[in-house]
mmCIF file of C-alpha atoms and ligand atoms in Angstrom:
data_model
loop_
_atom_site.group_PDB
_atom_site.id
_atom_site.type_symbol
_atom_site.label_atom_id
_atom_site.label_comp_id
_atom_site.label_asym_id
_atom_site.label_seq_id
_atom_site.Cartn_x
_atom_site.Cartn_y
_atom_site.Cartn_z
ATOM 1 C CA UNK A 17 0.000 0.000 0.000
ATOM 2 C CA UNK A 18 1.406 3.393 -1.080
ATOM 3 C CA UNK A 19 -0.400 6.668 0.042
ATOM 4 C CA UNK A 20 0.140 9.546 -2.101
ATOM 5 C CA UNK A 21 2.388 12.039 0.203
ATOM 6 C CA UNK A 22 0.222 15.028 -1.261
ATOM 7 C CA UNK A 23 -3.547 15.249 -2.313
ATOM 8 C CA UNK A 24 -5.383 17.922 -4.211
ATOM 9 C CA UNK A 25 -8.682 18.986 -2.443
ATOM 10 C CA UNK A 26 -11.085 20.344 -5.003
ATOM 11 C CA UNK A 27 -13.363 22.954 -2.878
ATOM 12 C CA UNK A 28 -17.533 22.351 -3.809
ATOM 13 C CA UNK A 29 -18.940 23.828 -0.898
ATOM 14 C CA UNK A 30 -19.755 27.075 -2.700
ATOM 15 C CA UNK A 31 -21.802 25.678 -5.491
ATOM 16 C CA UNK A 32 -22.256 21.619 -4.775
ATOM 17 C CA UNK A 33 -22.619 22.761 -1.041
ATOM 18 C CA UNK A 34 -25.082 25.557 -1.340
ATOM 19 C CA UNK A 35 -26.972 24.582 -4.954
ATOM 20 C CA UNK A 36 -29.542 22.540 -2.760
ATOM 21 C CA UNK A 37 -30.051 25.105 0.441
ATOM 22 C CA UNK A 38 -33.969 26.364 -0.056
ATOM 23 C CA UNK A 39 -32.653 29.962 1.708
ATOM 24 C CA UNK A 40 -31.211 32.065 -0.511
ATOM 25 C CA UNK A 41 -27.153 32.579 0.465
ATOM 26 C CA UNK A 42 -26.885 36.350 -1.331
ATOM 27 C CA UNK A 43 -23.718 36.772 -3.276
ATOM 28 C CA UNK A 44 -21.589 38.499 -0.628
ATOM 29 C CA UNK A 45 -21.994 35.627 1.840
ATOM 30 C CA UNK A 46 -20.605 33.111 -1.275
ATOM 31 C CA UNK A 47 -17.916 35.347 -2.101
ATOM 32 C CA UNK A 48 -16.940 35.555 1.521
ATOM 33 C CA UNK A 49 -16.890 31.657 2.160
ATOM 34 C CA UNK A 50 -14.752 31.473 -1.051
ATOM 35 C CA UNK A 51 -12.098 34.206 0.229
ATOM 36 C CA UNK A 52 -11.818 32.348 3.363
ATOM 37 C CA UNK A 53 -11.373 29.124 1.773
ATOM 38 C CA UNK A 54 -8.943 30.303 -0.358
ATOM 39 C CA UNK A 55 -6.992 32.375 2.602
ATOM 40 C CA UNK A 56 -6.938 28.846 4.530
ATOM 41 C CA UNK A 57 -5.068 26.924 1.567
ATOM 42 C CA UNK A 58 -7.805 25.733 -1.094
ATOM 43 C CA UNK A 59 -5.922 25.960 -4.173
ATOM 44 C CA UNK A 60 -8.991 24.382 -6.475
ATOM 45 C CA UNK A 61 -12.423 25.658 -5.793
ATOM 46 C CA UNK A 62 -16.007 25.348 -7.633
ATOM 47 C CA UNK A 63 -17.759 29.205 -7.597
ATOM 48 C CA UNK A 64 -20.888 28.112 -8.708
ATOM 49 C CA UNK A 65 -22.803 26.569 -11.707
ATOM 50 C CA UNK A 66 -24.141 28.449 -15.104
ATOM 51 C CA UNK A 67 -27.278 26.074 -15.393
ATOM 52 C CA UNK A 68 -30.815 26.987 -15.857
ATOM 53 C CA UNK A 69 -32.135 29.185 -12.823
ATOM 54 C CA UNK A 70 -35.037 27.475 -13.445
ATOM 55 C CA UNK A 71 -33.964 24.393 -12.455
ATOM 56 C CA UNK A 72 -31.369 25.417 -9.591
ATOM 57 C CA UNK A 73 -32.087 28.757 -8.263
ATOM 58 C CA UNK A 74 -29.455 29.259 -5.779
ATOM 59 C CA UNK A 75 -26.528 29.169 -8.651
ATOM 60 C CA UNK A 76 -28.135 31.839 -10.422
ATOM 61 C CA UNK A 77 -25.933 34.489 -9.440
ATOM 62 C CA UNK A 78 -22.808 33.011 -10.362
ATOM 63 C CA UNK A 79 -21.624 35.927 -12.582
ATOM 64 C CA UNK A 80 -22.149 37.952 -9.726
ATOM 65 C CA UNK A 81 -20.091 35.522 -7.075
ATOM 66 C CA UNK A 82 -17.351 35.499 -9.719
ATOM 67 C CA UNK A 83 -17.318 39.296 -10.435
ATOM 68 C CA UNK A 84 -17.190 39.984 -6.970
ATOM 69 C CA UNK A 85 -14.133 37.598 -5.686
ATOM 70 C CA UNK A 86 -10.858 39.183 -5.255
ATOM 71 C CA UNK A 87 -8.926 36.419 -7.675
ATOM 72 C CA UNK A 88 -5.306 35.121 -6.467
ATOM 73 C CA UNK A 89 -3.370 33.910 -9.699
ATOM 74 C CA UNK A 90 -2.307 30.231 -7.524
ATOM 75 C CA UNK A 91 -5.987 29.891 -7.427
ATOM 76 C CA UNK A 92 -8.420 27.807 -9.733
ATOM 77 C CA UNK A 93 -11.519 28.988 -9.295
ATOM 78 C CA UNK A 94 -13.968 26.498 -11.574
ATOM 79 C CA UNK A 95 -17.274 26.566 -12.945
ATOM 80 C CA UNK A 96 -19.971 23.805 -13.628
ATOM 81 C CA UNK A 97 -21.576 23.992 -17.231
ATOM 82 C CA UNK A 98 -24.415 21.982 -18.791
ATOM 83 C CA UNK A 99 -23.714 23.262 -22.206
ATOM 84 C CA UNK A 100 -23.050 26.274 -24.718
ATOM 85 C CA UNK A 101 -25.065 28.336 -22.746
ATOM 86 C CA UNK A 102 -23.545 27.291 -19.387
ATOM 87 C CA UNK A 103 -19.814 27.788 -21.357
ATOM 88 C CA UNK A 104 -20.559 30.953 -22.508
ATOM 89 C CA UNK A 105 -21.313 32.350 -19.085
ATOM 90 C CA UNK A 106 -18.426 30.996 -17.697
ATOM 91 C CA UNK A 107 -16.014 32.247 -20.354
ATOM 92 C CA UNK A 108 -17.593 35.788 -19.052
ATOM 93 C CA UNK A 109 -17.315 35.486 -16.466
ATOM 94 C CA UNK A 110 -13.216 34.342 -16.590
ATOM 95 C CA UNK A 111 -13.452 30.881 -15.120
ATOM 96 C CA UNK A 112 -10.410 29.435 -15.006
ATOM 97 C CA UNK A 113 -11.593 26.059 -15.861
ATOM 98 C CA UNK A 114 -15.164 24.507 -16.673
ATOM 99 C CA UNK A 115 -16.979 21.270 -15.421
ATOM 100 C CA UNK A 116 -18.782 18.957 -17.717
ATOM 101 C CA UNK A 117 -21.123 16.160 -15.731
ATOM 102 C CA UNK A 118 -22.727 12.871 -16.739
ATOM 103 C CA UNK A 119 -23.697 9.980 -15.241
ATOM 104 C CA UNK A 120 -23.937 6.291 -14.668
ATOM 105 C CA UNK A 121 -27.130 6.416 -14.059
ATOM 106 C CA UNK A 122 -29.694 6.719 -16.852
ATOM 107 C CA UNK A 123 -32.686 8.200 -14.825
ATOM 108 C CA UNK A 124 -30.633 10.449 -12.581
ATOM 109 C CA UNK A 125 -29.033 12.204 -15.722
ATOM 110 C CA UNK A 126 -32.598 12.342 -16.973
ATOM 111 C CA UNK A 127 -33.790 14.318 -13.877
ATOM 112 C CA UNK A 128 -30.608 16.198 -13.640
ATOM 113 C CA UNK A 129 -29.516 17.569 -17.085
ATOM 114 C CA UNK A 130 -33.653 16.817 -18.757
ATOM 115 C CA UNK A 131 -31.305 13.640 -21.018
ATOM 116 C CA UNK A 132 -30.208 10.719 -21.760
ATOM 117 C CA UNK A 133 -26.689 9.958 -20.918
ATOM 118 C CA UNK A 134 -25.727 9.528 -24.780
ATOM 119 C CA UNK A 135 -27.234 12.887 -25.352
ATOM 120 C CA UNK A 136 -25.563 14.666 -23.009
ATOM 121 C CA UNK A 137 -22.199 13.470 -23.863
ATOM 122 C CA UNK A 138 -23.485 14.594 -27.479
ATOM 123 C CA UNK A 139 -24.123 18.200 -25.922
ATOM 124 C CA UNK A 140 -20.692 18.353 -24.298
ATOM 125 C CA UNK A 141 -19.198 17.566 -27.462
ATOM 126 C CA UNK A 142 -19.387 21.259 -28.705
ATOM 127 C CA UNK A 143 -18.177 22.721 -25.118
ATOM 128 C CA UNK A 144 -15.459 20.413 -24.910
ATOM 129 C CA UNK A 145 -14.214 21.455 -28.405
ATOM 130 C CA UNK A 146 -14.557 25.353 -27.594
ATOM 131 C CA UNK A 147 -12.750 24.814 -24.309
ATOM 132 C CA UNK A 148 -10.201 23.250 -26.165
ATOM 133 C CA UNK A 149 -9.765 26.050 -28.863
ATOM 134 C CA UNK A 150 -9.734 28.361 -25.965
ATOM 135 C CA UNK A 151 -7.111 27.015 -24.314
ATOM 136 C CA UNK A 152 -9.638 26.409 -20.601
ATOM 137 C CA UNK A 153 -9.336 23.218 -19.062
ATOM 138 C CA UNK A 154 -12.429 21.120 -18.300
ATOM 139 C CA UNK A 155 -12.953 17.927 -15.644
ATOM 140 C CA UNK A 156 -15.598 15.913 -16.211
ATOM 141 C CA UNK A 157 -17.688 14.295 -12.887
ATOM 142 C CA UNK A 158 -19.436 10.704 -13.519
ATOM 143 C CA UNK A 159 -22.277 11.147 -11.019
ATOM 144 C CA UNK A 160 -24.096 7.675 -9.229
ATOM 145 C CA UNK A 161 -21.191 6.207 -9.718
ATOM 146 C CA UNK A 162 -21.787 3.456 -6.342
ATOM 147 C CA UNK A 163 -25.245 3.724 -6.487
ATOM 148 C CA UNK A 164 -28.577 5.154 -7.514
ATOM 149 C CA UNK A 165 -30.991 6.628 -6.005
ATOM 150 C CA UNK A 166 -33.558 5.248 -8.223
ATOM 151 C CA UNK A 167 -34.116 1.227 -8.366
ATOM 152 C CA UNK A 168 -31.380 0.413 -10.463
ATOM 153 C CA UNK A 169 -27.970 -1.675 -10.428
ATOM 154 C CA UNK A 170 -24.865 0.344 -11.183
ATOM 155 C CA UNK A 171 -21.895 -2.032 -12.423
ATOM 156 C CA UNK A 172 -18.335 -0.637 -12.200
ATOM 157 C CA UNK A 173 -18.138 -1.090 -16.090
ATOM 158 C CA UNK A 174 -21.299 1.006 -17.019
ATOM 159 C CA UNK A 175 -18.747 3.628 -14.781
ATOM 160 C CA UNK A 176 -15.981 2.813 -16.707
ATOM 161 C CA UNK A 177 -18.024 3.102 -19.802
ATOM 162 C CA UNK A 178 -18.743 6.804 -19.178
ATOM 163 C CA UNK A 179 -15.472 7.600 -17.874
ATOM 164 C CA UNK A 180 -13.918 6.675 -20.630
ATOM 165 C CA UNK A 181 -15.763 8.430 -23.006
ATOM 166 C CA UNK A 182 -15.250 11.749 -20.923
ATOM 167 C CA UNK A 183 -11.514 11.534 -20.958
ATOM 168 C CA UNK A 184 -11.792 10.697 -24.668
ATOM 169 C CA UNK A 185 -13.451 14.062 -25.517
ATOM 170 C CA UNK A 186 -10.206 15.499 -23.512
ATOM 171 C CA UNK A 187 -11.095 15.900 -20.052
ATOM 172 C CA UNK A 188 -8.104 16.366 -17.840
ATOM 173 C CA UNK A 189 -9.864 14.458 -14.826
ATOM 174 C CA UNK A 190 -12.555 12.223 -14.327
ATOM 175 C CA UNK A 191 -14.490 12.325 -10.907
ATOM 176 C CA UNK A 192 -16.274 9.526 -9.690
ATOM 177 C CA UNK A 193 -19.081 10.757 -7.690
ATOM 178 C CA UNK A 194 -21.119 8.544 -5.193
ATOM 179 C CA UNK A 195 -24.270 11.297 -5.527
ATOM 180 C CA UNK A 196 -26.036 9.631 -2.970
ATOM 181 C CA UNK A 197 -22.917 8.520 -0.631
ATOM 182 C CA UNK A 198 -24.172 4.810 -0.636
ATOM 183 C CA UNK A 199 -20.585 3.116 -1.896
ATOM 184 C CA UNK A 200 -18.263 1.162 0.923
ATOM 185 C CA UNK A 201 -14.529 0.768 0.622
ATOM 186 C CA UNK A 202 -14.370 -2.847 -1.056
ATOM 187 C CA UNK A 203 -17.274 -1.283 -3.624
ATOM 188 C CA UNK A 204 -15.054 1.532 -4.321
ATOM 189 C CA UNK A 205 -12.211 0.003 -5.030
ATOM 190 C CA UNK A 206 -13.693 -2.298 -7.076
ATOM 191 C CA UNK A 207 -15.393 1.112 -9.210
ATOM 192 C CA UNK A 208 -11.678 2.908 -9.139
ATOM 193 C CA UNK A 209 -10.345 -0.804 -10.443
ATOM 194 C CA UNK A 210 -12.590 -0.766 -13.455
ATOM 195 C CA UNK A 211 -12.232 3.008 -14.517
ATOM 196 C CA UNK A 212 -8.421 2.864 -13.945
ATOM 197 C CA UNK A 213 -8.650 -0.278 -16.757
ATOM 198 C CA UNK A 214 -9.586 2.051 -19.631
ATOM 199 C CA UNK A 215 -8.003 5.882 -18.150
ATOM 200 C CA UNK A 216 -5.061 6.357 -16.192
ATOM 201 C CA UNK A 217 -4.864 6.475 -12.704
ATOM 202 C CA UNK A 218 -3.451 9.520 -12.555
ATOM 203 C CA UNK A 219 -6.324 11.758 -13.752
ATOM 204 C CA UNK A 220 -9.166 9.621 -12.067
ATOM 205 C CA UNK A 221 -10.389 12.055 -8.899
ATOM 206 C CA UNK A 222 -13.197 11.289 -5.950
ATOM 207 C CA UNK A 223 -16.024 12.818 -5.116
ATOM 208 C CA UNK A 224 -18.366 11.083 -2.375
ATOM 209 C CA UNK A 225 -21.064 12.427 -0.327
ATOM 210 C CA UNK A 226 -21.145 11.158 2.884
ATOM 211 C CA UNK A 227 -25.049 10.345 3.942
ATOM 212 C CA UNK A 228 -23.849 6.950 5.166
ATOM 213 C CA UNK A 229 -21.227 8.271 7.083
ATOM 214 C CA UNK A 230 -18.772 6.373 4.816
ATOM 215 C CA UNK A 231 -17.231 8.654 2.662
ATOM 216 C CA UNK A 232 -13.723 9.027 4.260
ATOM 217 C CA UNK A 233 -13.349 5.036 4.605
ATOM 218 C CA UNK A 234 -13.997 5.718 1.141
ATOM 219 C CA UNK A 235 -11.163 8.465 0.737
ATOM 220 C CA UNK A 236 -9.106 6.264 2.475
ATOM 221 C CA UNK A 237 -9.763 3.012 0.239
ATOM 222 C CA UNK A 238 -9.168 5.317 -2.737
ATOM 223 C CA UNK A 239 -5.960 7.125 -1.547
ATOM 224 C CA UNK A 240 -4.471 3.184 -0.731
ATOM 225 C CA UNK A 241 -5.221 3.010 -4.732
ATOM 226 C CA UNK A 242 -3.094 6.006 -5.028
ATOM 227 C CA UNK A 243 -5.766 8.520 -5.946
ATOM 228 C CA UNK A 244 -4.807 11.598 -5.158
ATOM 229 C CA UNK A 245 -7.804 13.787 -6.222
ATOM 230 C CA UNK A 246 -10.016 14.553 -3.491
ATOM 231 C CA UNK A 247 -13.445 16.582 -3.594
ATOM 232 C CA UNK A 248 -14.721 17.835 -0.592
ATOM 233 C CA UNK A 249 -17.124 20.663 0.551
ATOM 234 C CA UNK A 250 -16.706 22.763 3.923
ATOM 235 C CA UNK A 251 -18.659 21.906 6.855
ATOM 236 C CA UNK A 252 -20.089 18.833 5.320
ATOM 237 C CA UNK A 253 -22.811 21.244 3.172
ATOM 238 C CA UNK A 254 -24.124 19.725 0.225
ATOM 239 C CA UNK A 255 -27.146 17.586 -1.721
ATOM 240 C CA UNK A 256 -27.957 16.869 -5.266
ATOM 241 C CA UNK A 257 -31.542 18.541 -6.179
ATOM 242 C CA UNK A 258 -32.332 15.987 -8.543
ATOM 243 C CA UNK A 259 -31.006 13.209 -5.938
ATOM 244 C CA UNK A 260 -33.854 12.073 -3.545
ATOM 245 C CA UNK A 261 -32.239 11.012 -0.260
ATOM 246 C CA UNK A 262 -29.130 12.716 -1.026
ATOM 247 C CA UNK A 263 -27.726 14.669 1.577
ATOM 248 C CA UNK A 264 -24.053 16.245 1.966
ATOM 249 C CA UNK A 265 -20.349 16.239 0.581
ATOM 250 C CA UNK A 266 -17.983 14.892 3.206
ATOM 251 C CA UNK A 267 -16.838 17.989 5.195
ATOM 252 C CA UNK A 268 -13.545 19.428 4.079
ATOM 253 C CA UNK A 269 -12.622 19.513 7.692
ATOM 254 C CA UNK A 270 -13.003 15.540 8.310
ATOM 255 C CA UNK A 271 -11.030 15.068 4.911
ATOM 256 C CA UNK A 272 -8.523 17.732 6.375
ATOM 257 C CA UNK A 273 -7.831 16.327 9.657
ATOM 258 C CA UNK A 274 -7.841 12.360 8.486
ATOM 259 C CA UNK A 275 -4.791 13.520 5.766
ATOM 260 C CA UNK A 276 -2.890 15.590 8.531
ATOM 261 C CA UNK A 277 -3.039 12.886 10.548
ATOM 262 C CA UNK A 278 -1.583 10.583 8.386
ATOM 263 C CA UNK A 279 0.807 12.893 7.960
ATOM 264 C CA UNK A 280 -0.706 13.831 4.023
ATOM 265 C CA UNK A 281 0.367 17.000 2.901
ATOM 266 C CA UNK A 282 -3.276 19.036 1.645
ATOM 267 C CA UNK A 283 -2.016 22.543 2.061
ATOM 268 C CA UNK A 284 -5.051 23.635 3.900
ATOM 269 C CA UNK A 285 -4.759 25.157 7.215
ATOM 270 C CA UNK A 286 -7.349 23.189 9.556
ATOM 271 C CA UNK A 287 -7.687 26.077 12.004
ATOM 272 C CA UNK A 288 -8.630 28.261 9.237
ATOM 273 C CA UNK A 289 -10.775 25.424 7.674
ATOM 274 C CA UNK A 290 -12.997 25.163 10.948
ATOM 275 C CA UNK A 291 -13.323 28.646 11.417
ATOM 276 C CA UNK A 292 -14.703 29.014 7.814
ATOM 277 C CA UNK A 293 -17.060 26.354 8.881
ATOM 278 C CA UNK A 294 -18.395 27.978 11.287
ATOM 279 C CA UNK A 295 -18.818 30.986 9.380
ATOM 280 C CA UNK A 296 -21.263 29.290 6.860
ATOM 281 C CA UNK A 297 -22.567 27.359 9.741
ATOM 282 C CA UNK A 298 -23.660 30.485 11.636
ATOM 283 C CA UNK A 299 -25.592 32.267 8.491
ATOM 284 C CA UNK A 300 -27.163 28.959 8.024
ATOM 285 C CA UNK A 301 -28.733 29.043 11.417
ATOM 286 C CA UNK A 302 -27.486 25.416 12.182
ATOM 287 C CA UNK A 303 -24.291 23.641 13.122
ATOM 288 C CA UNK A 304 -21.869 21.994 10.340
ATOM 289 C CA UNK A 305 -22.187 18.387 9.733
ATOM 290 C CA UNK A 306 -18.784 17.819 10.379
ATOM 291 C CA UNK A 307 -17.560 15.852 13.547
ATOM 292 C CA UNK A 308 -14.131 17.768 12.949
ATOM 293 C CA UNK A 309 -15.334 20.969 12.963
ATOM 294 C CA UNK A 310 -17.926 20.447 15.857
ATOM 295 C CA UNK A 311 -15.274 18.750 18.216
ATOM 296 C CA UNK A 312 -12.880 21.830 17.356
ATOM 297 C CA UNK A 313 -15.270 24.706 17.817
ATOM 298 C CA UNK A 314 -13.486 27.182 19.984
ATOM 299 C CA UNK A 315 -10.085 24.973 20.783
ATOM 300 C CA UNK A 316 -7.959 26.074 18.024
ATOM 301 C CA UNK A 317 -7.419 29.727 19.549
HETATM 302 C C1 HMG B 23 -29.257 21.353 -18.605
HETATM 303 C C2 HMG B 23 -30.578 22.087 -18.474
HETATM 304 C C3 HMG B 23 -30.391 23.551 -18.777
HETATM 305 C C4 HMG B 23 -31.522 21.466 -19.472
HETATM 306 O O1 HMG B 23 -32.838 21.929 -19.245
HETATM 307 P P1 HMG B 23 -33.884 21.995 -20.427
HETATM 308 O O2 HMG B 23 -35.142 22.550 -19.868
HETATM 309 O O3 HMG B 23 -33.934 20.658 -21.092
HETATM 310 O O4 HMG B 23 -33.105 23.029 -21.380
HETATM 311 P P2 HMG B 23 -33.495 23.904 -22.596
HETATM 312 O O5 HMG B 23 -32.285 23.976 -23.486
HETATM 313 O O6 HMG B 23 -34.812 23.447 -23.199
HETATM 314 O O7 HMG B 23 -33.718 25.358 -21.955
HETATM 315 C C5 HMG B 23 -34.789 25.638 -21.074
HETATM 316 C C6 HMG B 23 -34.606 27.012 -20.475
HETATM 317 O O8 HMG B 23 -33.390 27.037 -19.678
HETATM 318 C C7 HMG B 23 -32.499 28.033 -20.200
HETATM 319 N N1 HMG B 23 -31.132 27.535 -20.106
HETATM 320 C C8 HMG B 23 -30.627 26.457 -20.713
HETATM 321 N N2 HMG B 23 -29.344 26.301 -20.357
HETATM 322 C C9 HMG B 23 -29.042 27.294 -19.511
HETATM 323 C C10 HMG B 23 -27.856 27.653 -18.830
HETATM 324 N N3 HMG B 23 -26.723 26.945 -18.937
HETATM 325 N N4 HMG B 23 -27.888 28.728 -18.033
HETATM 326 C C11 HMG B 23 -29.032 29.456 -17.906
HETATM 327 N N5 HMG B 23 -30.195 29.161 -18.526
HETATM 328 C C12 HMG B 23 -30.176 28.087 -19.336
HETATM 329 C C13 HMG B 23 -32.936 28.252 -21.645
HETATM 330 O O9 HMG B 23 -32.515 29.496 -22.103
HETATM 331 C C14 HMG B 23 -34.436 28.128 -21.507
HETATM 332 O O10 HMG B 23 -34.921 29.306 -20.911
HETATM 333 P P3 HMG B 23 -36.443 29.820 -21.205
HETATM 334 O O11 HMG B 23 -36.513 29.970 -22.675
HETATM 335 O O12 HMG B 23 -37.351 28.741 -20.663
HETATM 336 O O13 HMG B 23 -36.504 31.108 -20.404
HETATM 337 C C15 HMG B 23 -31.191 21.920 -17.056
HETATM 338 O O14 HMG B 23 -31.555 20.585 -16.892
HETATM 339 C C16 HMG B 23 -30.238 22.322 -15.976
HETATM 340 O O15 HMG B 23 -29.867 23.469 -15.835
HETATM 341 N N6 HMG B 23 -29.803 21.337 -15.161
HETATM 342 C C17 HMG B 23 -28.801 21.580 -14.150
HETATM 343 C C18 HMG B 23 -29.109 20.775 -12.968
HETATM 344 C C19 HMG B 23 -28.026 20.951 -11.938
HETATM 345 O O16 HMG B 23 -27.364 21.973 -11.851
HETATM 346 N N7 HMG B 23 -27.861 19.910 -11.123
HETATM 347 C C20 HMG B 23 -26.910 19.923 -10.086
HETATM 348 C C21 HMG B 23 -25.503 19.848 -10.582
HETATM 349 S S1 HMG B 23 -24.935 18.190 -10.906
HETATM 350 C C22 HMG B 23 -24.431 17.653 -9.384
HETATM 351 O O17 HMG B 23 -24.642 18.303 -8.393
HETATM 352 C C23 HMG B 23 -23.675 16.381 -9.328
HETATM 353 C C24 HMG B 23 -22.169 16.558 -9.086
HETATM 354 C C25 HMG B 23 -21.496 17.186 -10.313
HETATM 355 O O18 HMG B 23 -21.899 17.412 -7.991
HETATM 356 C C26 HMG B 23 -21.538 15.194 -8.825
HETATM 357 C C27 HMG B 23 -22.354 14.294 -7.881
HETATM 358 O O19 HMG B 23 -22.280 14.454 -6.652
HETATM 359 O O20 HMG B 23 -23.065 13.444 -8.421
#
């Protein structure tokens, strides 16, 4: 077993964290949970999502959120895009890189993206090629990708199927994303096994929700792969719209604290993390989800 010695957190509280809160978090509030990410260590970090405002109100004022945020150059700051229309508002709004979602799941990407999986691999097509001309890099996320919410067996092939296709039309990562946080370690592995038989290891990232309190046996079953691309969204905030049942990302802080204390270098300053936690915690009237950040409220100082 060889654990990576470093690990890339990719930041979705701000947009997978909030999309699916029925208050409405005004702009100021996003673009001060994304300055204190960033000022804590978060080097990667999802703004928001140009989709329909129709169909997830909270994201709608992503142009805003991204006008607003005082940009550091050592930062990505990344945008979620359905299609053209999606692309074009992020190239507005100076994204620095654009994600492209499908799914394992045939009914899920019906209720999320209104298509078939085939079809919205067909849509991407265009995006992915103006990204490319335009020099902006784009991930790709394979969503149900240890379960469904929806009666339905996922195997790790129909994942690998997918994934494969994404990194064919150029995407620089693949994340696996257990939507509904139903996947166990040996399940997992066995997912990461069959994806990392058609697309390199390298660029395969995780992204698990946590609503069975297994996502960072997960992480850790994944990292022992040597994956070394972790999603993860502060204070545990998070829940797919279009997901019944689904309920948060792991928290950022649990993900944090596991890695420092196997001595796993994520450049993020836990003090700072919890703090930030707290901060979204306290406007959402309610306390985070995390056990890290709850145990640490108040003894860092
Ligand atoms: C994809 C569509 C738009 C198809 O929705 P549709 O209704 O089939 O699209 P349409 O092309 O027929 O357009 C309908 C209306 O939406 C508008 N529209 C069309 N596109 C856009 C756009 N980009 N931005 C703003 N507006 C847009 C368009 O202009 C039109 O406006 P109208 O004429 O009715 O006024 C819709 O289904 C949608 O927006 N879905 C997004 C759902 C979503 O954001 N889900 C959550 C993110 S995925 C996720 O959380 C999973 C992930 C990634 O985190 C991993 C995991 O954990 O699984």
């Amino acid at each position: 077993m060889t654990l990576p010695s470093k690990v890339r957190i990719f930041e979705v509280g701000a947009r997978d964290g909030l999309q699916n809160e029925k208050q409405m978090v005004p702009a100021g509030i996003k673009v001060e949970l994304i300055e204190r990410l960033v000022d804590a260590g978060v080097k990667a970090i999802e703004t928001g999502s140009f989709v329909s405002p129709k169909w997830v109100p909270q994201m709608a004022d992503t142009a805003e959120v991204m006008e607003k945020i005082s940009r550091r150059d050592d930062v990505t700051y990344a945008v979620l895009t359905p299609n053209m229309k999606g692309y074009e508002g992020a190239v507005a709004s100076g994204a620095d890189e654009i994600e492209i979602f499908s799914a394992a799941s045939e009914k899920f990407n019906q209720r999320n993206i209104n298509c078939s999986i085939a079809e919205s691999l067909e849509r991407f097509a265009p995006v992915t090629e103006a990204a490319k001309a335009a020099g902006i890099p784009y991930r790709a996320s394979v969503s149900c990708a240890l379960g469904s919410p929806f009666d339905e067996e996922i195997t790790p092939e129909a994942v690998a199927d997918v994934s494969k296709k994404l990194y064919d039309m150029g995407a620089y990562e693949v994340s696996i994303a257990d939507t509904i946080g139903v996947g166990t370690p040996i399940r997992t592995k066995k997912v990461i096994e069959a994806v990392a038989n058609v697309i390199p290891l390298e660029v395969i990232g995780v992204h698990f929700h946590d609503t069975y309190g297994q996502a960072l046996a997960n992480y850790l079953a994944a990292l022992e792969m040597g994956i070394s691309k972790l999603d993860s969204s502060v204070a545990g905030l998070g829940g797919c719209p279009y997901a019944p049942g689904a309920t948060g990302n792991v928290a950022t802080e649990d993900v944090v604290y596991m890695l420092d204390g196997m001595g796993i270098d994520s450049g993020i300053d836990l003090k700072k993390l919890v703090t930030t936690a707290w901060f979204i915690s306290d406007f959402l009237d309610r306390a985070p989800v995390s056990s890290v950040a709850r145990a640490l409220k108040g003894k860092l100082g």
